[in-house]
Amino acid sequence: MVLREQDAKQTDCLKAIIFDFDGVLADTEPLHLQGFQTVLAEHDIQLSNDDYGCHYVGLSDTDCFQAIFTAHRRELPTPELDRLVRRKSAWMLQVMQSGDTLIPGVAEFVTRLVPQYRLAVASCALRDEIVFSLQVAGLLDAFEVIAAAEDVPTGKPNPAVYLHALNRMKSNGPLVSGACLAIEDTPLGIQAAQRAGLKCLAVATTLSSHALTMADAIVPSISQCDFPAVVRRLWKGSDAFDVTSA
């Protein structure tokens, strides 16, 4: 694909950051596992931590339930699938009532990005879960767009949720994918972001860095991220906003 000159110039520097939610902004991956285990136990299906981490982490609730039932050679009619998703979502929201689920350091990181970059969320999590967590943390207004599982027919690694977020952001002002950075924590998410044309920073909060090598850069966590250095590496010559300064 040949970029128009105007579009090519727009890729010279970072303009927008699109965050995954679970495992990037919020420490909810353990809750998802417990939620799946709780609901699946009602169907006499056991889900181990290792199986979840190796095969299902990063999938939408719909895709995860479908994959697990297929692996157990069990049929899952659409009405029952929808019921399972609703059941798990209700469980998640109830547990999340106990307090702030954001990963330590995330609120400060996001707040410091707001003056210079456009921010969005592109996640396979359900919208209610994302909005609830961000509202509790007082960060909902920091994000221009929230693209969630309900917005697209197919979850990650399909790029649909990233493309949806990009299209909504474009309606608010010019933006090309090459000027955007995705922040992800799973191989499925990294693939989705890169297929949508974004560069991707991986955080090793859910999986080890060895599982994330396809990302353009990897950091242990957002709180341990030298963000200006990441931006300089991925956009040479770009003016990086120093998120360490108040």
PDB file of N, CA and C in Angstrom, residues 20 22 28-29 32-33 36 47 51-71 85 88 123-126 129 149 154-158 161 184-192 206-207:
ATOM      1  N   ASP A  20      -5.603  -1.641  25.413  1.00  0.00           N
ATOM      2  CA  ASP A  20      -6.417  -2.776  25.813  1.00  0.00           C
ATOM      3  C   ASP A  20      -6.857  -2.490  27.254  1.00  0.00           C
ATOM      4  N   ASP A  22      -8.289  -5.253  29.972  1.00  0.00           N
ATOM      5  CA  ASP A  22      -7.927  -6.297  30.922  1.00  0.00           C
ATOM      6  C   ASP A  22      -6.428  -6.570  30.877  1.00  0.00           C
ATOM      7  N   THR A  28      -7.790  -7.227  35.978  1.00  0.00           N
ATOM      8  CA  THR A  28      -9.029  -8.006  35.923  1.00  0.00           C
ATOM      9  C   THR A  28      -8.853  -9.390  35.320  1.00  0.00           C
ATOM     10  N   GLU A  29      -7.674  -9.712  34.799  1.00  0.00           N
ATOM     11  CA  GLU A  29      -7.499 -11.052  34.231  1.00  0.00           C
ATOM     12  C   GLU A  29      -7.749 -12.151  35.272  1.00  0.00           C
ATOM     13  N   HIS A  32     -11.462 -12.500  35.568  1.00  0.00           N
ATOM     14  CA  HIS A  32     -12.045 -13.193  34.417  1.00  0.00           C
ATOM     15  C   HIS A  32     -11.894 -14.702  34.577  1.00  0.00           C
ATOM     16  N   LEU A  33     -10.706 -15.128  34.959  1.00  0.00           N
ATOM     17  CA  LEU A  33     -10.483 -16.563  35.168  1.00  0.00           C
ATOM     18  C   LEU A  33     -11.444 -17.111  36.212  1.00  0.00           C
ATOM     19  N   PHE A  36     -14.994 -17.264  34.758  1.00  0.00           N
ATOM     20  CA  PHE A  36     -15.166 -18.412  33.863  1.00  0.00           C
ATOM     21  C   PHE A  36     -15.259 -19.708  34.668  1.00  0.00           C
ATOM     22  N   LEU A  47     -11.750 -25.462  34.487  1.00  0.00           N
ATOM     23  CA  LEU A  47     -10.794 -24.652  33.737  1.00  0.00           C
ATOM     24  C   LEU A  47      -9.611 -24.334  34.639  1.00  0.00           C
ATOM     25  N   ASP A  51      -4.469 -23.747  31.594  1.00  0.00           N
ATOM     26  CA  ASP A  51      -5.249 -23.805  30.353  1.00  0.00           C
ATOM     27  C   ASP A  51      -5.725 -22.421  29.940  1.00  0.00           C
ATOM     28  N   TYR A  52      -6.167 -21.660  30.918  1.00  0.00           N
ATOM     29  CA  TYR A  52      -6.647 -20.315  30.607  1.00  0.00           C
ATOM     30  C   TYR A  52      -5.508 -19.464  30.051  1.00  0.00           C
ATOM     31  N   GLY A  53      -4.359 -19.502  30.711  1.00  0.00           N
ATOM     32  CA  GLY A  53      -3.225 -18.701  30.273  1.00  0.00           C
ATOM     33  C   GLY A  53      -2.677 -19.114  28.920  1.00  0.00           C
ATOM     34  N   CYS A  54      -2.700 -20.416  28.642  1.00  0.00           N
ATOM     35  CA  CYS A  54      -2.123 -20.931  27.393  1.00  0.00           C
ATOM     36  C   CYS A  54      -3.062 -20.812  26.198  1.00  0.00           C
ATOM     37  N   HIS A  55      -4.371 -20.949  26.437  1.00  0.00           N
ATOM     38  CA  HIS A  55      -5.295 -21.095  25.313  1.00  0.00           C
ATOM     39  C   HIS A  55      -6.382 -20.027  25.206  1.00  0.00           C
ATOM     40  N   TYR A  56      -6.742 -19.382  26.298  1.00  0.00           N
ATOM     41  CA  TYR A  56      -7.951 -18.563  26.260  1.00  0.00           C
ATOM     42  C   TYR A  56      -7.776 -17.104  26.661  1.00  0.00           C
ATOM     43  N   VAL A  57      -6.699 -16.750  27.337  1.00  0.00           N
ATOM     44  CA  VAL A  57      -6.536 -15.367  27.770  1.00  0.00           C
ATOM     45  C   VAL A  57      -6.481 -14.455  26.549  1.00  0.00           C
ATOM     46  N   GLY A  58      -7.218 -13.362  26.616  1.00  0.00           N
ATOM     47  CA  GLY A  58      -7.276 -12.417  25.502  1.00  0.00           C
ATOM     48  C   GLY A  58      -8.500 -12.578  24.624  1.00  0.00           C
ATOM     49  N   LEU A  59      -9.212 -13.710  24.765  1.00  0.00           N
ATOM     50  CA  LEU A  59     -10.429 -13.921  23.990  1.00  0.00           C
ATOM     51  C   LEU A  59     -11.593 -13.169  24.623  1.00  0.00           C
ATOM     52  N   SER A  60     -12.563 -12.804  23.804  1.00  0.00           N
ATOM     53  CA  SER A  60     -13.793 -12.243  24.344  1.00  0.00           C
ATOM     54  C   SER A  60     -14.532 -13.321  25.114  1.00  0.00           C
ATOM     55  N   ASP A  61     -15.491 -12.934  25.952  1.00  0.00           N
ATOM     56  CA  ASP A  61     -16.266 -13.915  26.705  1.00  0.00           C
ATOM     57  C   ASP A  61     -16.950 -14.899  25.764  1.00  0.00           C
ATOM     58  N   THR A  62     -17.539 -14.376  24.703  1.00  0.00           N
ATOM     59  CA  THR A  62     -18.234 -15.232  23.739  1.00  0.00           C
ATOM     60  C   THR A  62     -17.285 -16.245  23.116  1.00  0.00           C
ATOM     61  N   ASP A  63     -16.139 -15.751  22.624  1.00  0.00           N
ATOM     62  CA  ASP A  63     -15.174 -16.647  21.973  1.00  0.00           C
ATOM     63  C   ASP A  63     -14.596 -17.650  22.967  1.00  0.00           C
ATOM     64  N   CYS A  64     -14.389 -17.213  24.208  1.00  0.00           N
ATOM     65  CA  CYS A  64     -13.813 -18.100  25.214  1.00  0.00           C
ATOM     66  C   CYS A  64     -14.769 -19.242  25.548  1.00  0.00           C
ATOM     67  N   PHE A  65     -16.014 -18.926  25.828  1.00  0.00           N
ATOM     68  CA  PHE A  65     -16.989 -19.979  26.125  1.00  0.00           C
ATOM     69  C   PHE A  65     -17.124 -20.941  24.941  1.00  0.00           C
ATOM     70  N   GLN A  66     -17.182 -20.407  23.740  1.00  0.00           N
ATOM     71  CA  GLN A  66     -17.300 -21.265  22.561  1.00  0.00           C
ATOM     72  C   GLN A  66     -16.095 -22.194  22.435  1.00  0.00           C
ATOM     73  N   ALA A  67     -14.895 -21.636  22.626  1.00  0.00           N
ATOM     74  CA  ALA A  67     -13.682 -22.435  22.487  1.00  0.00           C
ATOM     75  C   ALA A  67     -13.606 -23.529  23.549  1.00  0.00           C
ATOM     76  N   ILE A  68     -13.990 -23.207  24.774  1.00  0.00           N
ATOM     77  CA  ILE A  68     -13.923 -24.183  25.855  1.00  0.00           C
ATOM     78  C   ILE A  68     -14.935 -25.307  25.634  1.00  0.00           C
ATOM     79  N   PHE A  69     -16.137 -24.965  25.252  1.00  0.00           N
ATOM     80  CA  PHE A  69     -17.139 -25.995  24.996  1.00  0.00           C
ATOM     81  C   PHE A  69     -16.726 -26.874  23.807  1.00  0.00           C
ATOM     82  N   THR A  70     -16.129 -26.279  22.790  1.00  0.00           N
ATOM     83  CA  THR A  70     -15.641 -27.056  21.651  1.00  0.00           C
ATOM     84  C   THR A  70     -14.533 -28.010  22.087  1.00  0.00           C
ATOM     85  N   ALA A  71     -13.619 -27.517  22.936  1.00  0.00           N
ATOM     86  CA  ALA A  71     -12.526 -28.359  23.422  1.00  0.00           C
ATOM     87  C   ALA A  71     -13.048 -29.541  24.222  1.00  0.00           C
ATOM     88  N   VAL A  85     -22.640 -15.698  29.000  1.00  0.00           N
ATOM     89  CA  VAL A  85     -21.960 -14.400  28.953  1.00  0.00           C
ATOM     90  C   VAL A  85     -22.605 -13.437  29.944  1.00  0.00           C
ATOM     91  N   LYS A  88     -21.684 -14.504  33.574  1.00  0.00           N
ATOM     92  CA  LYS A  88     -20.316 -14.137  33.963  1.00  0.00           C
ATOM     93  C   LYS A  88     -20.189 -12.629  34.139  1.00  0.00           C
ATOM     94  N   SER A 123     -11.046  -3.038  23.449  1.00  0.00           N
ATOM     95  CA  SER A 123     -10.995  -4.228  24.291  1.00  0.00           C
ATOM     96  C   SER A 123     -12.107  -5.199  23.942  1.00  0.00           C
ATOM     97  N   CYS A 124     -11.842  -6.479  24.200  1.00  0.00           N
ATOM     98  CA  CYS A 124     -12.871  -7.505  24.048  1.00  0.00           C
ATOM     99  C   CYS A 124     -13.688  -7.660  25.330  1.00  0.00           C
ATOM    100  N   ALA A 125     -13.411  -6.838  26.320  1.00  0.00           N
ATOM    101  CA  ALA A 125     -14.225  -6.842  27.539  1.00  0.00           C
ATOM    102  C   ALA A 125     -15.575  -6.199  27.232  1.00  0.00           C
ATOM    103  N   LEU A 126     -16.561  -6.468  28.067  1.00  0.00           N
ATOM    104  CA  LEU A 126     -17.876  -5.869  27.897  1.00  0.00           C
ATOM    105  C   LEU A 126     -17.845  -4.407  28.332  1.00  0.00           C
ATOM    106  N   GLU A 129     -18.267  -3.358  32.052  1.00  0.00           N
ATOM    107  CA  GLU A 129     -17.114  -3.625  32.907  1.00  0.00           C
ATOM    108  C   GLU A 129     -16.055  -2.534  32.752  1.00  0.00           C
ATOM    109  N   ALA A 149     -16.521  -5.198  23.378  1.00  0.00           N
ATOM    110  CA  ALA A 149     -16.915  -6.452  22.722  1.00  0.00           C
ATOM    111  C   ALA A 149     -18.215  -6.311  21.955  1.00  0.00           C
ATOM    112  N   THR A 154     -16.477  -9.921  15.896  1.00  0.00           N
ATOM    113  CA  THR A 154     -15.386 -10.874  16.098  1.00  0.00           C
ATOM    114  C   THR A 154     -14.334 -10.277  17.014  1.00  0.00           C
ATOM    115  N   GLY A 155     -13.873 -11.060  17.985  1.00  0.00           N
ATOM    116  CA  GLY A 155     -12.868 -10.586  18.921  1.00  0.00           C
ATOM    117  C   GLY A 155     -11.452 -10.723  18.393  1.00  0.00           C
ATOM    118  N   LYS A 156     -10.506 -10.318  19.206  1.00  0.00           N
ATOM    119  CA  LYS A 156      -9.090 -10.450  18.874  1.00  0.00           C
ATOM    120  C   LYS A 156      -8.740 -11.931  18.728  1.00  0.00           C
ATOM    121  N   PRO A 157      -7.853 -12.306  17.798  1.00  0.00           N
ATOM    122  CA  PRO A 157      -6.878 -11.490  17.066  1.00  0.00           C
ATOM    123  C   PRO A 157      -7.413 -10.770  15.828  1.00  0.00           C
ATOM    124  N   ASN A 158      -8.706 -10.897  15.527  1.00  0.00           N
ATOM    125  CA  ASN A 158      -9.278 -10.092  14.458  1.00  0.00           C
ATOM    126  C   ASN A 158      -9.086  -8.608  14.821  1.00  0.00           C
ATOM    127  N   VAL A 161     -11.945  -4.643  16.485  1.00  0.00           N
ATOM    128  CA  VAL A 161     -12.173  -3.699  17.585  1.00  0.00           C
ATOM    129  C   VAL A 161     -11.225  -2.504  17.483  1.00  0.00           C
ATOM    130  N   GLU A 184      -0.842  -3.553  24.791  1.00  0.00           N
ATOM    131  CA  GLU A 184      -1.475  -4.861  24.917  1.00  0.00           C
ATOM    132  C   GLU A 184      -0.718  -5.749  25.893  1.00  0.00           C
ATOM    133  N   ASP A 185      -1.362  -6.860  26.270  1.00  0.00           N
ATOM    134  CA  ASP A 185      -0.717  -7.786  27.207  1.00  0.00           C
ATOM    135  C   ASP A 185      -0.807  -9.234  26.772  1.00  0.00           C
ATOM    136  N   THR A 186      -1.355  -9.514  25.586  1.00  0.00           N
ATOM    137  CA  THR A 186      -1.462 -10.899  25.109  1.00  0.00           C
ATOM    138  C   THR A 186      -1.086 -10.980  23.631  1.00  0.00           C
ATOM    139  N   PRO A 187      -0.655 -12.147  23.170  1.00  0.00           N
ATOM    140  CA  PRO A 187      -0.360 -12.310  21.738  1.00  0.00           C
ATOM    141  C   PRO A 187      -1.563 -12.027  20.848  1.00  0.00           C
ATOM    142  N   LEU A 188      -2.767 -12.427  21.283  1.00  0.00           N
ATOM    143  CA  LEU A 188      -3.959 -12.169  20.472  1.00  0.00           C
ATOM    144  C   LEU A 188      -4.181 -10.669  20.296  1.00  0.00           C
ATOM    145  N   GLY A 189      -3.977  -9.918  21.364  1.00  0.00           N
ATOM    146  CA  GLY A 189      -4.144  -8.474  21.283  1.00  0.00           C
ATOM    147  C   GLY A 189      -3.085  -7.817  20.413  1.00  0.00           C
ATOM    148  N   ILE A 190      -1.853  -8.283  20.537  1.00  0.00           N
ATOM    149  CA  ILE A 190      -0.768  -7.737  19.719  1.00  0.00           C
ATOM    150  C   ILE A 190      -1.063  -7.972  18.240  1.00  0.00           C
ATOM    151  N   GLN A 191      -1.497  -9.190  17.903  1.00  0.00           N
ATOM    152  CA  GLN A 191      -1.833  -9.497  16.512  1.00  0.00           C
ATOM    153  C   GLN A 191      -2.947  -8.588  16.007  1.00  0.00           C
ATOM    154  N   ALA A 192      -3.969  -8.383  16.822  1.00  0.00           N
ATOM    155  CA  ALA A 192      -5.096  -7.543  16.410  1.00  0.00           C
ATOM    156  C   ALA A 192      -4.635  -6.120  16.120  1.00  0.00           C
ATOM    157  N   THR A 206       0.380  -9.896  32.365  1.00  0.00           N
ATOM    158  CA  THR A 206      -0.436 -11.120  32.353  1.00  0.00           C
ATOM    159  C   THR A 206       0.401 -12.332  31.987  1.00  0.00           C
ATOM    160  N   LEU A 207       1.246 -12.186  30.983  1.00  0.00           N
ATOM    161  CA  LEU A 207       2.122 -13.255  30.511  1.00  0.00           C
ATOM    162  C   LEU A 207       3.566 -12.791  30.570  1.00  0.00           C
TER     163      LEU A 207
END
